[in-house]
CSV table of C-alpha atoms in Angstrom, one decimal:
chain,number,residue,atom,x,y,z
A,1,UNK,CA,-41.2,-10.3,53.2
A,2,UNK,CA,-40.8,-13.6,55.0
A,3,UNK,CA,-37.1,-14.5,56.0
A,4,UNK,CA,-36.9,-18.3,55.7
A,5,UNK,CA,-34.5,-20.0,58.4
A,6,UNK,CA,-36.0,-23.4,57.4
A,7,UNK,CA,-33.1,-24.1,55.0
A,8,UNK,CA,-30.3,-24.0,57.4
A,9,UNK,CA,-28.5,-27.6,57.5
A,10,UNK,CA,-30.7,-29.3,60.7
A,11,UNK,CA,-33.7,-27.0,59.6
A,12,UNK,CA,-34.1,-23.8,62.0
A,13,UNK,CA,-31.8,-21.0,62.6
A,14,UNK,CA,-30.6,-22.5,65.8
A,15,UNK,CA,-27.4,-23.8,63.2
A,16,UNK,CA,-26.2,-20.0,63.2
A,17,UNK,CA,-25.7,-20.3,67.0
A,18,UNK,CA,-24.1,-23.3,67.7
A,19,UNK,CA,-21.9,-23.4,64.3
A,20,UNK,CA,-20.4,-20.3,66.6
A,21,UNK,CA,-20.6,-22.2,70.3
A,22,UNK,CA,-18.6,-25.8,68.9
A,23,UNK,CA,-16.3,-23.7,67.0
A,24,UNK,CA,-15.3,-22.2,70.4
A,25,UNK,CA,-15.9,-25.2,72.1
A,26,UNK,CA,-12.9,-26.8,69.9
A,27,UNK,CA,-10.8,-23.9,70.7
A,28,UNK,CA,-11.1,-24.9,74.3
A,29,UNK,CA,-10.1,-28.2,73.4
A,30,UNK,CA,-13.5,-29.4,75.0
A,31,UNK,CA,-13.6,-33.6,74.1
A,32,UNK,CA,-17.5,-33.3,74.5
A,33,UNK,CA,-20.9,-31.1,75.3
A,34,UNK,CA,-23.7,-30.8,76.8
A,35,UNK,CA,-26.5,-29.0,76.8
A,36,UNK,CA,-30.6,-28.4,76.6
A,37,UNK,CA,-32.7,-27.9,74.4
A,38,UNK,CA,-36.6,-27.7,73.4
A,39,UNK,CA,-35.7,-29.6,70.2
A,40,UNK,CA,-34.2,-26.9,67.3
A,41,UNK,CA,-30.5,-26.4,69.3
A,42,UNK,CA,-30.4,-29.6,70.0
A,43,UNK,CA,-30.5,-31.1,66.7
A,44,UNK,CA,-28.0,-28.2,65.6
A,45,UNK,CA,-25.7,-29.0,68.7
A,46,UNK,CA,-25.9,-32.9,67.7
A,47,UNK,CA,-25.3,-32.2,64.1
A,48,UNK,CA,-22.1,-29.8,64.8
A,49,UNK,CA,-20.9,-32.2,67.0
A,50,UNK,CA,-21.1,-35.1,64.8
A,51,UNK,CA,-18.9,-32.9,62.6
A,52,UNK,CA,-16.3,-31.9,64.8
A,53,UNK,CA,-16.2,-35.3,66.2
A,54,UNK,CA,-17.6,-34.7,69.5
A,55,UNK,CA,-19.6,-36.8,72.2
A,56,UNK,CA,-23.0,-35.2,72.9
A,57,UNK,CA,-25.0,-35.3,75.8
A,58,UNK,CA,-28.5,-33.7,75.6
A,59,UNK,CA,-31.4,-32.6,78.0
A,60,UNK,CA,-34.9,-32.6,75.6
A,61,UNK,CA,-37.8,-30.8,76.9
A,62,UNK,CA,-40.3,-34.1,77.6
A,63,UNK,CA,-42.9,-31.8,76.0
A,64,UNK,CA,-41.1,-31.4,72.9
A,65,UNK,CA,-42.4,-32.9,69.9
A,66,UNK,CA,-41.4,-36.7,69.1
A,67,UNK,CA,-39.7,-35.3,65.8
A,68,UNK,CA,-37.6,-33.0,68.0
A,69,UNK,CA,-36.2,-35.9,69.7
A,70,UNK,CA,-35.4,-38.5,67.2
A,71,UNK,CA,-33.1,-35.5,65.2
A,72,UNK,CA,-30.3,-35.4,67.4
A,73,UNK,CA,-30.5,-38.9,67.9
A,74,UNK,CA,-29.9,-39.3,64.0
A,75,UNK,CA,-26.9,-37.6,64.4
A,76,UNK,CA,-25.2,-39.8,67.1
A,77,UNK,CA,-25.9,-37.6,70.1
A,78,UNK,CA,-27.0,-39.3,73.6
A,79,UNK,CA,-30.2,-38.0,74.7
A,80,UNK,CA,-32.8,-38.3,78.0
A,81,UNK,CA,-35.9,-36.4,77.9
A,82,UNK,CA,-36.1,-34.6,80.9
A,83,UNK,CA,-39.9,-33.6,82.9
A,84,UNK,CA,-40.3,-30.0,83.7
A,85,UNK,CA,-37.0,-29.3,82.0
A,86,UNK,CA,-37.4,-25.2,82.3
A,87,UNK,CA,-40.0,-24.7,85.2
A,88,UNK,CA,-38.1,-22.4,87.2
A,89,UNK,CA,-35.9,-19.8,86.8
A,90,UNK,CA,-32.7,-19.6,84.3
A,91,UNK,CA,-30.9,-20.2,87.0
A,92,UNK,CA,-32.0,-23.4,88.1
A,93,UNK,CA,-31.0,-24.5,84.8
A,94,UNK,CA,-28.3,-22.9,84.5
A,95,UNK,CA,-27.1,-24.8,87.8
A,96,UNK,CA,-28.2,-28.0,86.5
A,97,UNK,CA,-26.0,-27.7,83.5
A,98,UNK,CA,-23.0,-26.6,85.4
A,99,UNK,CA,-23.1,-29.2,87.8
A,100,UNK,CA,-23.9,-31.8,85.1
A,101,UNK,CA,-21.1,-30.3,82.6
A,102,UNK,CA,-18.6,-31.1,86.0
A,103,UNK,CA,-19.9,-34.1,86.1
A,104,UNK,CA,-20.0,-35.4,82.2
A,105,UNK,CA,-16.3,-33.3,81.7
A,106,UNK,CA,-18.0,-31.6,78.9
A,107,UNK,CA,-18.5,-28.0,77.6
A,108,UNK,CA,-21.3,-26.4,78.1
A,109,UNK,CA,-23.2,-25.0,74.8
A,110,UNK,CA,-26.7,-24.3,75.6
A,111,UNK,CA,-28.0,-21.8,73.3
A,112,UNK,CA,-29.0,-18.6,75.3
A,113,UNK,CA,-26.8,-15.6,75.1
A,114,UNK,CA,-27.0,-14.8,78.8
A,115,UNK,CA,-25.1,-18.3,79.4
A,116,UNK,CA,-22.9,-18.6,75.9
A,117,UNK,CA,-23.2,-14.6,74.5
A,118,UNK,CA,-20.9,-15.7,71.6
A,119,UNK,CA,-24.0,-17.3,70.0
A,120,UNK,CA,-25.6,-14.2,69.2
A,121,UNK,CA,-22.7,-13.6,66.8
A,122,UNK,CA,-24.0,-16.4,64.9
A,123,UNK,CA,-27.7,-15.5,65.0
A,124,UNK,CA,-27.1,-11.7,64.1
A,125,UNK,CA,-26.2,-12.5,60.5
A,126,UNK,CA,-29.9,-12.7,59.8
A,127,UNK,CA,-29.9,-9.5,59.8
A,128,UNK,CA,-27.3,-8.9,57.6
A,129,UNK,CA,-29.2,-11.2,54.9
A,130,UNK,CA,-32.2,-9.5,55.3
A,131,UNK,CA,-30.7,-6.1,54.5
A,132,UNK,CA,-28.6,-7.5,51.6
A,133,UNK,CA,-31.8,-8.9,49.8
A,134,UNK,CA,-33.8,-5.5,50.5
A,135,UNK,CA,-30.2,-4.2,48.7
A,136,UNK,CA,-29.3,-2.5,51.9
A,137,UNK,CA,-32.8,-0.7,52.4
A,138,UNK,CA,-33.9,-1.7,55.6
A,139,UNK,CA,-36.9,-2.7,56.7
A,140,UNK,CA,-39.2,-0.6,58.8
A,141,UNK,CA,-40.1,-3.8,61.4
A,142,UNK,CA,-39.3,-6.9,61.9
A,143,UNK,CA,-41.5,-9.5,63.6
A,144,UNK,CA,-39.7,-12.4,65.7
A,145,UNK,CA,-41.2,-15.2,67.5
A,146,UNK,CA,-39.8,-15.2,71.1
A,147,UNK,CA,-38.2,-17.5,73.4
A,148,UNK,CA,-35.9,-17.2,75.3
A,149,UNK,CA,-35.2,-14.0,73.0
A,150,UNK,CA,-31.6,-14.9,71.3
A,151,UNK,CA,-33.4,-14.1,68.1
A,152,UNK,CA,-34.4,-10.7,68.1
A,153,UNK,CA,-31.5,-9.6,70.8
A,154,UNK,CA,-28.9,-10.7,68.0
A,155,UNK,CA,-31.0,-10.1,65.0
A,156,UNK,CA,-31.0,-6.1,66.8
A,157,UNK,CA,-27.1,-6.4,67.1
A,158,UNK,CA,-26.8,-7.1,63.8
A,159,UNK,CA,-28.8,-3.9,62.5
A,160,UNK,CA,-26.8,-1.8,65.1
A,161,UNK,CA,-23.7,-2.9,63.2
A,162,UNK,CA,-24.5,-2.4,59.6
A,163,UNK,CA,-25.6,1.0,60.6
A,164,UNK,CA,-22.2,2.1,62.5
A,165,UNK,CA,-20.9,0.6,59.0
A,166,UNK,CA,-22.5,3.0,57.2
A,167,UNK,CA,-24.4,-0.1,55.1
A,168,UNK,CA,-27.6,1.1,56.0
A,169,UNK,CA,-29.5,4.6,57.4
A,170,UNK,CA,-31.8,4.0,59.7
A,171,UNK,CA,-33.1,0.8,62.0
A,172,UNK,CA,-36.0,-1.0,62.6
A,173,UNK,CA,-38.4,-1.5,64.9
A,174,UNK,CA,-38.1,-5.0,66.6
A,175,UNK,CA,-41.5,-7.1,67.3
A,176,UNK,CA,-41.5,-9.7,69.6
A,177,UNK,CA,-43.8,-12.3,69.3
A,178,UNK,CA,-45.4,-15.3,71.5
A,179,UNK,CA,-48.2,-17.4,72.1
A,180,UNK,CA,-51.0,-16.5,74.8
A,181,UNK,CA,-50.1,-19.3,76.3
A,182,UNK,CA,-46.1,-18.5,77.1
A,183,UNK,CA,-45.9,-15.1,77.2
A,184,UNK,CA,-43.5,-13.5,79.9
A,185,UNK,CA,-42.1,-11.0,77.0
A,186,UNK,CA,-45.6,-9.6,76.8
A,187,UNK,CA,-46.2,-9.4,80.5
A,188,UNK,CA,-43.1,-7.7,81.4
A,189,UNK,CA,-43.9,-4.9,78.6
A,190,UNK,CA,-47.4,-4.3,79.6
A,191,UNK,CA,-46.6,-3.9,83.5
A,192,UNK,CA,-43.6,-1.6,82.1
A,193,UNK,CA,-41.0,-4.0,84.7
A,194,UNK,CA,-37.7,-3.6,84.3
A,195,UNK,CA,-37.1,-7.7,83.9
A,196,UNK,CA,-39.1,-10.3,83.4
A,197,UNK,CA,-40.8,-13.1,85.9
A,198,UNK,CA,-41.1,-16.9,84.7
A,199,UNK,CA,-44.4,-17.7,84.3
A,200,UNK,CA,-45.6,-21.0,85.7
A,201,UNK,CA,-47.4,-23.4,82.8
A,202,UNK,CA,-46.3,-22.8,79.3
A,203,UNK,CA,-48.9,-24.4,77.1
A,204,UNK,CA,-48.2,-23.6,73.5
A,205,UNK,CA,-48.3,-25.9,70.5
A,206,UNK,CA,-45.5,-24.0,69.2
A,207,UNK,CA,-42.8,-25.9,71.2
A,208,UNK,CA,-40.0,-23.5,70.4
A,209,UNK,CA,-41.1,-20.4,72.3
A,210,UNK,CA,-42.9,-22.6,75.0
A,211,UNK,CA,-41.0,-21.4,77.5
A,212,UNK,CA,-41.4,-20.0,81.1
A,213,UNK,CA,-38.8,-17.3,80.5
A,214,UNK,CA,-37.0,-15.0,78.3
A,215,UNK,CA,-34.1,-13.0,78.6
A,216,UNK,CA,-34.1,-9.6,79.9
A,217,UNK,CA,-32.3,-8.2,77.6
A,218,UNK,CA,-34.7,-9.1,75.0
A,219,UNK,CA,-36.5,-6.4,76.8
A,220,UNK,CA,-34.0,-4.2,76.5
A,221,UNK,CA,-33.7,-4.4,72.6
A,222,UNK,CA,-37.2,-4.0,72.0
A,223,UNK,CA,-37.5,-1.1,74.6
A,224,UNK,CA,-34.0,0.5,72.5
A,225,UNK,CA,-35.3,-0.5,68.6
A,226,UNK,CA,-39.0,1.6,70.1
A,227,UNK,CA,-40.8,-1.7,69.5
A,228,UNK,CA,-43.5,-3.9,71.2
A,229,UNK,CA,-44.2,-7.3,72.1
A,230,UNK,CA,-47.4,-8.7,70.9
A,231,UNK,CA,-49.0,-12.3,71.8
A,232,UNK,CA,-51.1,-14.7,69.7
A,233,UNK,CA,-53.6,-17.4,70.2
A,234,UNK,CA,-52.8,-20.6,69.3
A,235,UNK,CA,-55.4,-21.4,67.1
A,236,UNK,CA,-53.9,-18.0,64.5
A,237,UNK,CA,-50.2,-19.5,64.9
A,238,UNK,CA,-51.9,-23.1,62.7
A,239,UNK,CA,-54.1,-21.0,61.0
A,240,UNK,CA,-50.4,-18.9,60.0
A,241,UNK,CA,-48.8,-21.8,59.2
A,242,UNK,CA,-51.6,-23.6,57.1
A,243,UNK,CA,-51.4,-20.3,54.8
A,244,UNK,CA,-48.1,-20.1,54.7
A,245,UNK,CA,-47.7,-23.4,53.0
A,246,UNK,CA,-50.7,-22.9,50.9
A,247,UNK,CA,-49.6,-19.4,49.6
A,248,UNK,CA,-46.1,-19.6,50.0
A,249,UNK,CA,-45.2,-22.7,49.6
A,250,UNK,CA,-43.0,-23.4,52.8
A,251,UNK,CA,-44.1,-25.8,55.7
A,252,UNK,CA,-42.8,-24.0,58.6
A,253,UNK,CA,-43.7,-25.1,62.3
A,254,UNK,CA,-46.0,-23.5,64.4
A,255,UNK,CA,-43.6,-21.3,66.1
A,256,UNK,CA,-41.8,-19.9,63.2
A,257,UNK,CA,-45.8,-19.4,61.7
A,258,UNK,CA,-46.0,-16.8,64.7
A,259,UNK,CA,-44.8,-13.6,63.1
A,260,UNK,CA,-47.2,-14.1,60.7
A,261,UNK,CA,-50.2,-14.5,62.8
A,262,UNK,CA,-49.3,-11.2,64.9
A,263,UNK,CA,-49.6,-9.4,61.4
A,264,UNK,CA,-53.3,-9.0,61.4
A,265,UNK,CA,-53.3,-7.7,64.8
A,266,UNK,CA,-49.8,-5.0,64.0
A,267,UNK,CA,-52.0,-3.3,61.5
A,268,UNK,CA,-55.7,-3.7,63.7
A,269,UNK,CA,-53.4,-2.0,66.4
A,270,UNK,CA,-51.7,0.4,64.2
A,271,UNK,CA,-48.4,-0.4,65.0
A,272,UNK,CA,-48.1,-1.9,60.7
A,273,UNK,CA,-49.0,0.2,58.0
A,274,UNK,CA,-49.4,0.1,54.2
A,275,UNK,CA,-46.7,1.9,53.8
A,276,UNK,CA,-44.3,-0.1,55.8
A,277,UNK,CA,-41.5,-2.6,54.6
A,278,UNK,CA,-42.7,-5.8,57.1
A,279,UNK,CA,-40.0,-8.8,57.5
A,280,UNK,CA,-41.1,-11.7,59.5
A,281,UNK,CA,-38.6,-14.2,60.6
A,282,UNK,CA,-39.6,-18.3,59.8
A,283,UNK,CA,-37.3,-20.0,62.5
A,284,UNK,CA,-37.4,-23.7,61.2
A,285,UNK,CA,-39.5,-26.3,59.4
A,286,UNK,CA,-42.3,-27.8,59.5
A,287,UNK,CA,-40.6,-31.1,59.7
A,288,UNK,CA,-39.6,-30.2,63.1
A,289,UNK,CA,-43.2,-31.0,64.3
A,290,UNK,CA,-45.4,-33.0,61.9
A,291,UNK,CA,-48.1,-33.8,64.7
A,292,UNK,CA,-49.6,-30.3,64.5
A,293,UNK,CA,-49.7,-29.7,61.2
A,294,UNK,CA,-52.3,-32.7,61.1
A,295,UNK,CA,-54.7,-30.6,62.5
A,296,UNK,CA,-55.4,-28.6,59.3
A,297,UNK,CA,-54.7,-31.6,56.5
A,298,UNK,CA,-56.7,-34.6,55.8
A,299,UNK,CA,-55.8,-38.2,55.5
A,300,UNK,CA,-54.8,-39.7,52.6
A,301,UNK,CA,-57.1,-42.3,51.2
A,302,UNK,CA,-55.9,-45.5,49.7
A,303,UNK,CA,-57.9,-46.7,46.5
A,304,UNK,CA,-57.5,-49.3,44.0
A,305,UNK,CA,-55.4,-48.9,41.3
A,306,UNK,CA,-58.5,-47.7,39.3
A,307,UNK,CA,-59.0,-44.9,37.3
A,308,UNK,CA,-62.3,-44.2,38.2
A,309,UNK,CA,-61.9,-44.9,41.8
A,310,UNK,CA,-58.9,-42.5,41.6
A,311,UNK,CA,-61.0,-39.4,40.5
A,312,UNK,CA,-64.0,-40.6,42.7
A,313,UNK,CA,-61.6,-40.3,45.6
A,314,UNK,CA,-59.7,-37.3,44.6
A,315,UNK,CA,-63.0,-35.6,43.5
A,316,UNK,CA,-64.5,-36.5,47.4
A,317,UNK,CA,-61.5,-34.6,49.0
């Protein structure tokens, strides 16, 4: 089962969140935020804002994809893309942003629960969906790709809840996922550490969980759910996302197309069965970074308006 968070207003689950941080922000009469972002949050904190009727001041990731920076700029927000944005350690940025939200008088909404833990109240209602739709049979895992690790922390909070309800009768297992190429999460579970250490150079094409860091308590819900943390190469996050659209039909980008590509290599370790009831996560669309997804498509080829060089054409693709 795929769980598709592309159709959320701005396109990525990141709306859950932040619908939750402005909201507060209003009740603390803030007159304008800030925060930073990789690209998904920061088109959802620019969208809300524009709402509510609120300045926005954003830090992008300068490695972020060019469509992850003109979004927030559609909706009115003031942006700067900013090198090395999260080399370091959450606390340097967490610094950053407190000094800078002195300075700009404005609220600060960056989308990690360890800075704002309201947002995970936003992000756990995945969950709930995904247990309504299974009509309140829950799954046996679900796969997440991981950042900073909001996701899966509030997605786990979320299953903890129904349960207490009495909605469902057991819970799953939680997967984390992440590229080779930014993979703290992994480390930290195969050393068995107790937290996790930033790693220097995240490379990934999949410029949502291309982070140095994630949260430790990400560790902590996988560790409590009896889950694992898996990484994936690059190369079978596009090949993910190229058969997602092609079998699916939904264009997700490459870091939602990573809890597909761990799939293969659940079952080869025997972590997935047959027998199980699989959900990955999708985490936003494919519009979110075009520039990848030309990697696996063609280019189109302009004709005459000509029958026969039509089909000629269409037959040489």
């Amino acid at each position: 089962m795929l769980k598709d968070e592309s159709r959320n207003p701005t396109g990525s689950f990141k709306d859950r969140a932040i619908s939750v941080a402005v909201t507060w922000a209003l009740q603390q009469r803030a007159k304008r935020l800030v925060s930073a972002s990789s690209g998904n949050a920061a088109a959802a904190v620019a969208a809300y804002s524009a709402k509510a009727g609120l300045d926005c001041f954003l830090l992008l990731d300068s490695k972020s994809p060019p469509t992850k920076h003109l979004q927030p700029l559609v909706y009115g927000a003031k942006g700067v893309s900013v090198k090395n944005l999260f080399r370091g350690t959450p606390q340097d940025l967490s610094e950053l942003l407190y000094v800078l939200s002195q300075r700009l008088d404005a609220y600060n909404v960056f989308c990690w629960a360890l800075i704002n833990p309201y947002t995970l109240e936003g992000n756990k209602t995945i969950a709930y969906e995904i247990c309504e739709a299974l009509e309140w049979n829950p799954p046996d895992v679900v796969v997440v790709p991981v950042g900073g690790g909001d996701n899966l922390v509030a997605e786990w909070k979320g299953f903890n809840e129904m349960l207490e309800l009495g909605l469902i009768n057991k819970l799953p297992k939680m997967v984390g996922v992440q590229s080779s190429k930014a993979d703290p999460l992994v480390r930290a579970l195969r050393s068995g550490s107790e937290t996790i250490t930033p790693i220097e150079e995240p490379s990934s094409i999949a410029s949502g969980i291309n982070v140095p860091y994630t949260g430790d308590h990400t560790l902590k819900a996988i560790r409590e759910s009896q889950g694992v943390a898996v990484s994936v190469d690059d190369e079978a996050i596009l090949l993910a996302e190229k058969v997602i659209a092609r079998l699916e039909g939904m264009w997700v980008e490459p870091s939602s197309a990573a809890s597909v590509a761990a799939v293969p290599k659940l079952v080869n370790s025997g972590i997935l069965s047959k027998d199980d009831t699989v959900v990955c996560v999708l985490t936003g669309s494919g519009l979110k970074d075009t520039n990848v997804a030309k990697k696996f498509t063609t280019d189109v080829i302009e004709v005459e308006r000509d029958v026969e060089a039509i089909v000629r054409a269409l037959k040489r693709i």
